Coordinates of C-alpha atoms and ligand atoms in Angstrom, one line a residue:
Chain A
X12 CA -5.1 2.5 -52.3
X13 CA -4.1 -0.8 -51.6
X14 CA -2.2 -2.3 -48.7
X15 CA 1.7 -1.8 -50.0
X16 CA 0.8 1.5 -51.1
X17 CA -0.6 2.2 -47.9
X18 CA 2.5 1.2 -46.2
X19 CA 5.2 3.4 -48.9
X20 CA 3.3 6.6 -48.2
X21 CA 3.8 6.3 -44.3
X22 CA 7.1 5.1 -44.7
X23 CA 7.5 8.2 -46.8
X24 CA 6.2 10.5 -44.9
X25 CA 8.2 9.6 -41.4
X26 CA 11.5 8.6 -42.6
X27 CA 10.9 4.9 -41.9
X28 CA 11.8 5.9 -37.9
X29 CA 9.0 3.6 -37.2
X30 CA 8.7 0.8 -39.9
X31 CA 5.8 -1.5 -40.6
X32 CA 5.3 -4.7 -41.3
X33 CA 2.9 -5.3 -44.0
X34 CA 0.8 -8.1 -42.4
X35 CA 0.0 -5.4 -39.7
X36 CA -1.1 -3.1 -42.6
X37 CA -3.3 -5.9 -44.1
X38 CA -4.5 -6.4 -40.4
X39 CA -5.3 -3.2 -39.7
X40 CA -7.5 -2.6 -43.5
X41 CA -9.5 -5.6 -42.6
X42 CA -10.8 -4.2 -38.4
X43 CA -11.4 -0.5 -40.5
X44 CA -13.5 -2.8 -42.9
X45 CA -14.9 -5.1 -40.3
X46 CA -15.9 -1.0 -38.3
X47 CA -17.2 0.5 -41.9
X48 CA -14.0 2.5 -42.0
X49 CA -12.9 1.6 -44.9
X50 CA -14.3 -0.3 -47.9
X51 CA -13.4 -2.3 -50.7
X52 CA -14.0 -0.5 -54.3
X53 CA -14.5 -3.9 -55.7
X54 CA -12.0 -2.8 -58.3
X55 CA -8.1 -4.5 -58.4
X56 CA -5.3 -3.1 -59.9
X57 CA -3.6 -5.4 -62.4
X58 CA -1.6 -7.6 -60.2
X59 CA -5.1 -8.3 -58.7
X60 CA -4.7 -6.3 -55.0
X61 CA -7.5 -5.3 -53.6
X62 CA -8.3 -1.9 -53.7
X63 CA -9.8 0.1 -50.3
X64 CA -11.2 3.6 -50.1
X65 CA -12.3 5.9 -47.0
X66 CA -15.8 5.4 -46.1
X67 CA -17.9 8.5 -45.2
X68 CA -18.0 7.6 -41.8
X69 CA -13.7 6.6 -41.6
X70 CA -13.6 9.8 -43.6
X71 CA -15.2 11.8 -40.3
X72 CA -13.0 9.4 -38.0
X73 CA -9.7 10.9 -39.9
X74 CA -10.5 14.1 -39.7
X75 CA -11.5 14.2 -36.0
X76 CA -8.3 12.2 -35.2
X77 CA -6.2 15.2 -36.9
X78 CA -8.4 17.7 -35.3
X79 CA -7.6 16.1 -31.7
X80 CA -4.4 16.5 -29.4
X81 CA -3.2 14.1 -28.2
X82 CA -3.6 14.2 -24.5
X83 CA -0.8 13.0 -21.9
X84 CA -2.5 10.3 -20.5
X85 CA -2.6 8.4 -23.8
X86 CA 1.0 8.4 -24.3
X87 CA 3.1 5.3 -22.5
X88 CA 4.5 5.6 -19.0
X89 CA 8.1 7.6 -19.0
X90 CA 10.2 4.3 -18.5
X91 CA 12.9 7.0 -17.7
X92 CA 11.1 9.3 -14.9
X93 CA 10.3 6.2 -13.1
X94 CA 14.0 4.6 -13.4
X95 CA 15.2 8.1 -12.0
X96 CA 12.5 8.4 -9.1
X97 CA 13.6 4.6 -8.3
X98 CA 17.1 4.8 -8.5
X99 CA 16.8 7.7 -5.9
X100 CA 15.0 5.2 -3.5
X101 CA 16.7 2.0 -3.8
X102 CA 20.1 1.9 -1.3
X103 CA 23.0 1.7 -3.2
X104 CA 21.9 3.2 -6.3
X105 CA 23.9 6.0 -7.5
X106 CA 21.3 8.0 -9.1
X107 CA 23.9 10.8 -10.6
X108 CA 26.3 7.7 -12.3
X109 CA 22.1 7.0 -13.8
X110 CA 21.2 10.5 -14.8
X111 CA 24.9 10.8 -16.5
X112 CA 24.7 7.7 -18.4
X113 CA 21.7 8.3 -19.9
X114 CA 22.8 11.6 -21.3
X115 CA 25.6 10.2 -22.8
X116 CA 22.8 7.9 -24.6
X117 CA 20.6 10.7 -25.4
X118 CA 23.6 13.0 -26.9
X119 CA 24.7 10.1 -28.9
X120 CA 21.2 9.5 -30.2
X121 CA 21.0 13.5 -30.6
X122 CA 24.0 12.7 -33.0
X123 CA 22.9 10.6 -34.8
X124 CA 19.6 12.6 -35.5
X125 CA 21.5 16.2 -36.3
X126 CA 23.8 14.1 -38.9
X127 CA 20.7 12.9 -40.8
X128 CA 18.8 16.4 -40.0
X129 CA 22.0 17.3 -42.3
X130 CA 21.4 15.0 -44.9
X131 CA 18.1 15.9 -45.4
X132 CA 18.3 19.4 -45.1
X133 CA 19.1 19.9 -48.9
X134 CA 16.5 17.7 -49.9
X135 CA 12.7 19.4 -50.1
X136 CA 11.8 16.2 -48.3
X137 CA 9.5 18.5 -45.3
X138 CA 7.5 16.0 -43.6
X139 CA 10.5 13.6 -43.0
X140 CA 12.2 16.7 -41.7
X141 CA 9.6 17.9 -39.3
X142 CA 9.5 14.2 -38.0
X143 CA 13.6 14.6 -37.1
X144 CA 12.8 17.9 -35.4
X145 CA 10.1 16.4 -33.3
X146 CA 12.3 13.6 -32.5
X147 CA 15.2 15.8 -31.8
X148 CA 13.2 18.8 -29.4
X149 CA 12.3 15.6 -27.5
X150 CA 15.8 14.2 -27.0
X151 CA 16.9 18.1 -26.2
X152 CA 14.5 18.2 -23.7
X153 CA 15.3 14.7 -22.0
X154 CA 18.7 16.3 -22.0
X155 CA 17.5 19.4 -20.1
X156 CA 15.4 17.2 -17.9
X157 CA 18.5 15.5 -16.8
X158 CA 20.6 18.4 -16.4
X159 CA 17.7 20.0 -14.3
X160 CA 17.6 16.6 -11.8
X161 CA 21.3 16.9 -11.3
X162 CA 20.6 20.6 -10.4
X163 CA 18.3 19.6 -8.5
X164 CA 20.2 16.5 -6.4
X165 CA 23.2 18.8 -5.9
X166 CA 21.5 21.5 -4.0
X167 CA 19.7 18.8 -1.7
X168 CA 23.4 18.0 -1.4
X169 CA 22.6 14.1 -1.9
X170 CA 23.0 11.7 -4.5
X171 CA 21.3 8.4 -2.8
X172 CA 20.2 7.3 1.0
X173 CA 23.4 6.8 2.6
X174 CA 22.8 3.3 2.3
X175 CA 25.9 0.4 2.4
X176 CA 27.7 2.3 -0.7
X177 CA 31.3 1.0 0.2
X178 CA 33.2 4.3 0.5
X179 CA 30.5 6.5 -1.2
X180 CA 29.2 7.8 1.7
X181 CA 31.0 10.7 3.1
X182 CA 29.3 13.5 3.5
X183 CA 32.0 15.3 3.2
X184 CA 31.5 17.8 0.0
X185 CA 35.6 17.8 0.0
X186 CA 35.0 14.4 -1.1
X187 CA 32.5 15.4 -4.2
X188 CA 35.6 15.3 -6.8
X189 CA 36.6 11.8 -5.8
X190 CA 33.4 10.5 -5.9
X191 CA 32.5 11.6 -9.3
X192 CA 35.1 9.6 -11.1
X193 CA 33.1 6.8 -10.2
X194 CA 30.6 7.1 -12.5
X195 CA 30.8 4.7 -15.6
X196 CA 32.9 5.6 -18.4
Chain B
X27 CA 49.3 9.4 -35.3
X28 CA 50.5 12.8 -33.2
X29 CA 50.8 15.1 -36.6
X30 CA 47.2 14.3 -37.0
X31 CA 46.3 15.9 -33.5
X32 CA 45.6 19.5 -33.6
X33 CA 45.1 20.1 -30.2
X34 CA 46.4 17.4 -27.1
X35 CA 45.7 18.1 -23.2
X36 CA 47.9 15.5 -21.5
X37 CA 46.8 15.4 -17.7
X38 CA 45.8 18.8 -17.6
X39 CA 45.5 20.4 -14.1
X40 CA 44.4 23.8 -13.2
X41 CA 44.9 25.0 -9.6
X42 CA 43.7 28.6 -8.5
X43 CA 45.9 29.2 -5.2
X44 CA 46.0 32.8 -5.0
X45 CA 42.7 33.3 -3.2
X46 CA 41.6 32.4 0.3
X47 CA 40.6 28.6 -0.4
X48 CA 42.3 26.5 -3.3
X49 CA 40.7 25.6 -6.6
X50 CA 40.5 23.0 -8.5
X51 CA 39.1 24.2 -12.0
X52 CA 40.4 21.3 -14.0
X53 CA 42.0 18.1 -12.5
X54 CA 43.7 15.5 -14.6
X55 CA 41.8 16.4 -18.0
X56 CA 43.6 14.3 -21.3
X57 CA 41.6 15.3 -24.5
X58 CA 43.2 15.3 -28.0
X59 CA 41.2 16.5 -31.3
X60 CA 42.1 15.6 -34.7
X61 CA 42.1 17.2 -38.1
X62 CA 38.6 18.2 -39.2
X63 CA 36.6 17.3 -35.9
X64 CA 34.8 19.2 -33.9
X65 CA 34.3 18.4 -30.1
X66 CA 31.6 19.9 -28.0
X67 CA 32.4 20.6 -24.1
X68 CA 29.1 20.3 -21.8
X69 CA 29.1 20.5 -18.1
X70 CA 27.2 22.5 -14.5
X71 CA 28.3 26.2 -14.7
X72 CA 31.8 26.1 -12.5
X73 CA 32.5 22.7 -14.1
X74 CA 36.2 23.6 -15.7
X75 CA 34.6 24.1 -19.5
X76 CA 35.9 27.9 -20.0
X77 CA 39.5 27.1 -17.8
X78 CA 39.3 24.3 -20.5
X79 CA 39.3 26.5 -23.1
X80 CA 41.6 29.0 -22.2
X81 CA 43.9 26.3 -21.4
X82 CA 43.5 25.1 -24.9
X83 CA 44.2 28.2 -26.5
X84 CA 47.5 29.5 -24.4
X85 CA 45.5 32.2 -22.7
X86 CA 46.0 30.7 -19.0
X87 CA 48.7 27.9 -18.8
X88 CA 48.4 24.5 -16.9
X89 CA 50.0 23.9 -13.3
X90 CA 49.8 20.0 -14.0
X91 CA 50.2 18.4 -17.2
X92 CA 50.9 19.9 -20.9
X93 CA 48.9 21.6 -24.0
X94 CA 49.9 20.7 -27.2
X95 CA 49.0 22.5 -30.3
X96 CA 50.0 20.7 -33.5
X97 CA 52.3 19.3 -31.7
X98 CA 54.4 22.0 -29.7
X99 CA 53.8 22.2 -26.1
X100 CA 52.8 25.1 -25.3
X101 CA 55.2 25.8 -22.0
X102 CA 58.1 25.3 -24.2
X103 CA 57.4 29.3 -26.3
X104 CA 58.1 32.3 -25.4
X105 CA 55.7 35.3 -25.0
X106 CA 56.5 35.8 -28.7
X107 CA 56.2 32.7 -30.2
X108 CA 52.5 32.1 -28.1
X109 CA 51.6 35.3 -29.6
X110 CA 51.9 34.3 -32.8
X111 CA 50.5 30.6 -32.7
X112 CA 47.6 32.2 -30.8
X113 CA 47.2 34.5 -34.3
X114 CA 47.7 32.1 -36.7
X115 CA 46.3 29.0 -35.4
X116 CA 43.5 29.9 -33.6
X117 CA 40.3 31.6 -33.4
X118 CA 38.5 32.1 -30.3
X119 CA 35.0 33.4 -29.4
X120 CA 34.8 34.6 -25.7
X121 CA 32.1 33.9 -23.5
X122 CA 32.2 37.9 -23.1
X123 CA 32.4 38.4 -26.7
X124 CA 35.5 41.1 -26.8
X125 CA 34.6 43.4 -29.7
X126 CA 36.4 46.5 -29.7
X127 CA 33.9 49.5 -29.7
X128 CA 35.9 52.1 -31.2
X129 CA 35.7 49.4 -34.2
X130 CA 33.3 48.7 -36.8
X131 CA 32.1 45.3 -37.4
X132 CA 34.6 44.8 -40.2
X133 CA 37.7 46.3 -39.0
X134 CA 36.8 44.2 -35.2
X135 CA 37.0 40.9 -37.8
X136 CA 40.1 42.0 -39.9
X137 CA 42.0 43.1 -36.8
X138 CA 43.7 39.6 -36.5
X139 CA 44.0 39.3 -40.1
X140 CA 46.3 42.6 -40.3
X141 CA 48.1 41.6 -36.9
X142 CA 49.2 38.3 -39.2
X143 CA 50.6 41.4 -42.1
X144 CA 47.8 40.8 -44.3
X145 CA 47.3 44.3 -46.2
X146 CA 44.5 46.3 -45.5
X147 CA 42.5 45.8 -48.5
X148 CA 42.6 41.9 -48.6
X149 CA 41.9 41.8 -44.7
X150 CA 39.0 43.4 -45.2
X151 CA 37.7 41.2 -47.9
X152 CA 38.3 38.5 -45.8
X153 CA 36.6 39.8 -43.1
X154 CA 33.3 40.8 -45.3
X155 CA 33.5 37.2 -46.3
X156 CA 33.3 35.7 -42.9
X157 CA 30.7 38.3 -41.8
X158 CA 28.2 36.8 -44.6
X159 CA 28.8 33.8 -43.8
X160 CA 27.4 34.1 -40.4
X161 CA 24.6 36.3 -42.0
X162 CA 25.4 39.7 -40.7
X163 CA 27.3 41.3 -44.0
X164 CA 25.1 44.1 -44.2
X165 CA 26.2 45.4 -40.7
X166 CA 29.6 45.2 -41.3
X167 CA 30.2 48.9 -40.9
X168 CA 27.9 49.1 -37.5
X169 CA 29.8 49.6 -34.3
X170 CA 29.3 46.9 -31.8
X171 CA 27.1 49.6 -30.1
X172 CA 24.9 49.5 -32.7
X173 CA 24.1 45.9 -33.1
X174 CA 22.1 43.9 -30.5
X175 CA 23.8 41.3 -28.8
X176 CA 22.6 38.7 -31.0
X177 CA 25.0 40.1 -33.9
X178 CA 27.5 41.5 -32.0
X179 CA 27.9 37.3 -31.2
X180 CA 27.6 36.7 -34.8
X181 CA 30.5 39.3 -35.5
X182 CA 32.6 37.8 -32.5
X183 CA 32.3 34.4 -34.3
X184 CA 33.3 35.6 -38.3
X185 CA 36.3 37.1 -35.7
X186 CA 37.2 33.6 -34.8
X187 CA 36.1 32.0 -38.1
X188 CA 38.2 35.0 -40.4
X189 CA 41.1 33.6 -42.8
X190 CA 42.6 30.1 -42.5
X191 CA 42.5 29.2 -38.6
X192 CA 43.4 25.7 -38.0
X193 CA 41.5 25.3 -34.5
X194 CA 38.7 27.4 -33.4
X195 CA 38.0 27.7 -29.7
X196 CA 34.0 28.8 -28.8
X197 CA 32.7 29.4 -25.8
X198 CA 29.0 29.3 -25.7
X199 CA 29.0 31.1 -28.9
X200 CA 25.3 30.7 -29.3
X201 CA 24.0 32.2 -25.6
X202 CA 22.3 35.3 -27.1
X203 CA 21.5 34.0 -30.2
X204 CA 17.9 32.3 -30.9
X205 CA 16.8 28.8 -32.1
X206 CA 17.5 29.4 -35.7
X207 CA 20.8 31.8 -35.6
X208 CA 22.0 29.4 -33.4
X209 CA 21.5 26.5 -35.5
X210 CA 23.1 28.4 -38.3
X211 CA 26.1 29.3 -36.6
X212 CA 26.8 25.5 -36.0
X213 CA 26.2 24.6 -39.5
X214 CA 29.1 27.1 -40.1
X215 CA 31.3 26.3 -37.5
X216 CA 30.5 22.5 -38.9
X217 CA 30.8 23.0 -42.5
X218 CA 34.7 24.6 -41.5
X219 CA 35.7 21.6 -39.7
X220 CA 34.4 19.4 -42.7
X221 CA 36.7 21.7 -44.3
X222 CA 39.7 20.6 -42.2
X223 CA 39.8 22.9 -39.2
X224 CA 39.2 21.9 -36.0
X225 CA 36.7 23.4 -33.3
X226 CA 36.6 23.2 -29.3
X227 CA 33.1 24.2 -28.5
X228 CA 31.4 25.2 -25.2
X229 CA 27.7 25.1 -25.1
X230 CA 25.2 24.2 -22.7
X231 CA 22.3 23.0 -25.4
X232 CA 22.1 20.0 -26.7
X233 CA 20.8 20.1 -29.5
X234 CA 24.1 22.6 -30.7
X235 CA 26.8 20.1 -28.8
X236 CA 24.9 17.2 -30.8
X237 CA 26.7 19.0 -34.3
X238 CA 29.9 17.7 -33.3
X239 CA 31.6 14.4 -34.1
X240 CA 31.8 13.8 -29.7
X241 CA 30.8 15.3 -26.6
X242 CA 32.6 15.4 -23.8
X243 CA 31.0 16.0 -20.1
X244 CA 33.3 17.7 -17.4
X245 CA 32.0 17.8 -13.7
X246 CA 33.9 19.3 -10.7
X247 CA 37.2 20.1 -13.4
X248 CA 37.3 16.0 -14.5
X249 CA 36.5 14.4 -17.4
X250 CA 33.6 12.1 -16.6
X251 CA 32.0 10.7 -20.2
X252 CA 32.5 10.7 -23.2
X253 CA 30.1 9.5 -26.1
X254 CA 32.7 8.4 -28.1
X255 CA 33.4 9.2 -32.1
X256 CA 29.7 8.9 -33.3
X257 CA 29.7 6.8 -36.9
X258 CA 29.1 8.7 -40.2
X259 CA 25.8 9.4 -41.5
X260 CA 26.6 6.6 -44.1
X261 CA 26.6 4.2 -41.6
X262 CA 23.5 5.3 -39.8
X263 CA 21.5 5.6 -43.1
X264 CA 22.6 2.0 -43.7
X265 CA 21.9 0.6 -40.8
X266 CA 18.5 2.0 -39.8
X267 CA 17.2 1.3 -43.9
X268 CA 17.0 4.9 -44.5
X269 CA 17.2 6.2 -48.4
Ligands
ATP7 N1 41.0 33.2 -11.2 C1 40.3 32.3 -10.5 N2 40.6 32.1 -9.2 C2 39.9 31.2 -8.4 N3 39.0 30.4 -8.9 C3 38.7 30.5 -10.2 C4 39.4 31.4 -11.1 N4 38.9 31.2 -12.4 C5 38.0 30.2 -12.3 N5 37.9 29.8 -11.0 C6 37.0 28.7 -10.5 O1 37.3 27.5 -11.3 C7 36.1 26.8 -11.5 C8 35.9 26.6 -13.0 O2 35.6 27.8 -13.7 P1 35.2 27.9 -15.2 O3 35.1 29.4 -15.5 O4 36.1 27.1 -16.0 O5 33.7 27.2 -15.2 P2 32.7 27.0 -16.4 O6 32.4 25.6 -16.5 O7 33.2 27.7 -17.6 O8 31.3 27.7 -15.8 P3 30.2 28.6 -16.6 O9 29.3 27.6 -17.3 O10 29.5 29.2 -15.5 O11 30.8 29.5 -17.6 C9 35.0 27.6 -10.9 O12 34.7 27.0 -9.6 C10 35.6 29.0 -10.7 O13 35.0 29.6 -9.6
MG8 MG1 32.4 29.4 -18.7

C-alpha cells in the first residue's frame, strides 16, 4: 500500500470522524521505516508512489496493539470532569447553569450522531457504524454523568460556595424555582 | 404560521392546591410543535414532564395559560367535543401503560379505532398492522397478562400509534423495554412523524430523546433549555465531508 491508500482505507473505515492529513500519513510511513515497521517493496505503482509493506517485526507490533486495551491512563485528561470539579470551587460559579449547558451541547451533538446513525443504517457500511455507536454510548454516558452530578448537587442542597452571587444566595429552597431561570438559554 | 402548529402551550401553569402545601408542577411553560416533528421532554423525576403531557393531551387542564391543539384551545370544548379530539387526534402512551386485561392485545389497540365508528373488521386490521410494526404481531391475541412488560409496552404504543393520529403523546414509552426494542420503538415513532404526525415524548435516555428534531429540559415545572431545531442530516453530511 502506498501512502493515499493508506489514508482512503482509514477514512473508510471511521467515517472520516477523525480526518488525516496526508503529510501526517507520509510522516508517519517514514518513523515505521526509520523503526523497521514497515519497509519499502522497491516496487511503484504506475504513477511512481512508493510502495510499503508490514515488516515481520511491524507485523508483531499490529497484532499486539489490537490484542491490548487500552488502559485509562493513556487516554487525555476529561477537560470536562475537571471544568465541573472547578466550577464547584471557584466563588461565583454556578456549577448547575455549567452542568445544564453542557447537556444541551452533548444532546445536540447526540443529534447530530442518531441522524447520521440513520443514514447509515441502510447501508451494509458496519465499521462506520460501530464507530457512531461508540461515539454515541460515550455522549449517552456524558449525558448520565451530568444528570447524576446534578443528582448529586441537589441533595447536598448546594449549587456553589455562597460566595458574592448578587441575589443567588438564598438558602432558601422556596427560592429554587427562581433561581433556576437563571441559567443560560 | 399557527395552522402549521399541531400542538401550542401558551404560558402554561399548573398549580396543585388541593393538598396541604401548594404545587407548582409547571410554571409559565410556552412550547409549540409543528407538522411532522417530534420533540423530546427530559428533566429530574418531579420536574413537570408527565403534568406536561397531560396538559398537552386535555387529560388535566391548565390553571394559567392555554393548550392549543391545531389550533382550538382546549378550555373553549365541552366534555364532548375533548372527548372526541382526544380520539381522533391523539394517541397517548401512559407512563402506567393502561391496557385493559379483560382485552387481548388486538382488541386493547382497536378499542380507540371502533370508539372513532370504524367497523370491527377494519379496526382490527388496523390494529394487527400497528402491532407488527412495533414487532409484537404474533402476540396479538395474548392478554396483557400474558405478555411481559416489555410487550405489554410495545402493545401500549401500536395503541397510540393505531390509525391516522395527528399528535402522539409518550411518556417514557421505552422504561421496560431494552437497548434494542427501545431503539426500534423510536425508529417507529420517528418514521411516523417523517410521515407527518407529530410526537411529544418523555424519556429520561438520551440516546432515545436524541431521535427527535429538539429537546427540551424542564426543571422545577419551567422550561430551562432548549437545543434548538437541530439541522438535517444533509447539512451535517455536508459540512463535516461525510459521503
Ligand atoms: N395531583 C397532584 N397533587 C399535588 N401535586 C402533584 C399532583 N400531581 C403531580 N404533582 C406534583 O407535581 C410535580 C410534577 O409532577 P410530574 O408527575 O409532572 O413529574 P415528572 O417530571 O413526570 O416526574 P417523573 O419523572 O418521576 O415521572 C411533582 O412535584 C408532583 O409531586
Ligand atoms: Mg412522569
Amino acid at each position: 500500500m502506498y501512502g493515499y491508500q493508506l489514508r482512503h482505507e482509514f477514512e473508510r473505515s471511521t467515517g472520516a470522524t477523525w480526518p488525516l492529513n496526508v503529510g501526517q500519513v507520509y510522516t508517519t510511513l517514514a518513523r515505521l521505516e526509520r523503526d523497521g515497521l514497515v519497509a519499502q517493496t522497491g516496487e511503484s505503482d504506475e504513477d511512481g508512489k512508493v510502495v510499503y509493506r508490514l515488516t515481520d517485526a511491524g507485523h508483531a507490533e499490529l497484532t499486539g496493539w489490537f490484542a491490548t486495551p487500552i488502559g485509562g491512563a493513556d487516554r487525555p485528561r476529561d477537560e470536562l470532569a475537571i471544568k465541573v470539579a472547578l466550577a464547584l470551587t471557584t466563588p461565583g460559579v454556578d456549577v448547575r447553569a455549567v452542568l445544564q449547558t453542557q447537556r444541551t451541547a452533548t444532546l445536540r451533538h447526540l443529534q447530530e450522531l442518531t441522524r447520521l446513525k440513520a443514514v447509515a443504517d441502510g447501508s451494509e457500511d458496519t465499521a462506520w457504524l460501530l464507530v457512531l455507536d461508540s461515539m454515541i454510548f460515550r455522549a449517552e454516558a456524558e449525558v448520565r454523568w451530568l444528570d447524576h452530578s446534578e443528582t448529586r448537587l441537589a441533595r447536598r442542597g448546594t449549587t456553589s460556595p455562597p460566595a458574592n452571587r448578587p441575589g443567588a444566595a438564598a438558602p432558601d429552597p422556596a427560592d429554587a424555582g427562581a433561581g433556576d431561570r437563571a441559567v443560560p438559554r | 404560521m399557527t395552522g402549521d402548529l399541531v400542538l401550542e402551550l401558551r404560558a402554561a401553569g399548573r398549580v396543585h392546591a388541593d393538598g396541604p402545601d401548594v404545587v407548582h408542577a409547571l410554571r409559565d411553560v410556552s412550547l409549540a410543535l409543528r407538522t411532522g416533528e417530534l420533540v423530546a421532554v427530559m428533566g429530574p423525576s418531579g420536574s413537570g414532564k408527565s403534568t406536561l403531557l397531560h396538559l398537552a393531551g386535555g387529560l388535566d387542564t391548565p390553571t394559567e395559560g392555554a393548550v392549543l391543539v391545531e389550533g382550538t384551545d382546549l378550555a373553549t370544548l365541552n366534555r364532548a367535543e375533548l372527548a372526541a379530539i382526544r380520539r381522533r387526534s391523539l394517541g397517548y402512551v401512559f407512563q402506567d401503560l393502561n391496557l385493559i386485561p379483560a382485552l387481548t392485545a388486538a382488541e386493547n389497540v382497536a378499542l380507540p379505532r371502533e370508539l372513532d365508528g370504524v367497523r370491527a373488521r377494519a379496526a382490527r386490521q388496523e390494529a394487527l398492522a400497528a402491532l407488527t410494526e412495533v414487532g409484537v404481531g404474533d402476540l396479538a391475541d395474548r392478554f396483557p397478562d400474558e405478555m411481559s412488560g416489555g410487550q405489554q409496552q410495545r402493545v401500549a404504543i401500536a395503541r397510540a400509534l393505531v390509525g391516522p393520529r395527528r399528535l402522539v403523546l409518550a411518556d417514557e414509552p421505552t422504561g421496560a423495554l431494552d437497548s434494542q426494542t427501545g431503539e426500534d420503538v423510536l425508529r417507529v415513532l420517528r418514521a411516523r412523524c417523517d410521515a407527518g404526525a407529530s410526537g411529544l415524548l418523555v424519556t429520561h435516555e438520551a440516546r432515545h430523546a436524541a431521535w427527535a428534531d429538539r429537546v427540551v429540559f424542564l426543571r422545577d415545572g419551567a422550561l430551562i433549555d432548549d437545543t434548538g431545531v437541530a439541522p438535517p442530516p444533509e447539512v451535517l453530511l455536508g459540512a463535516d465531508g461525510f459521503g
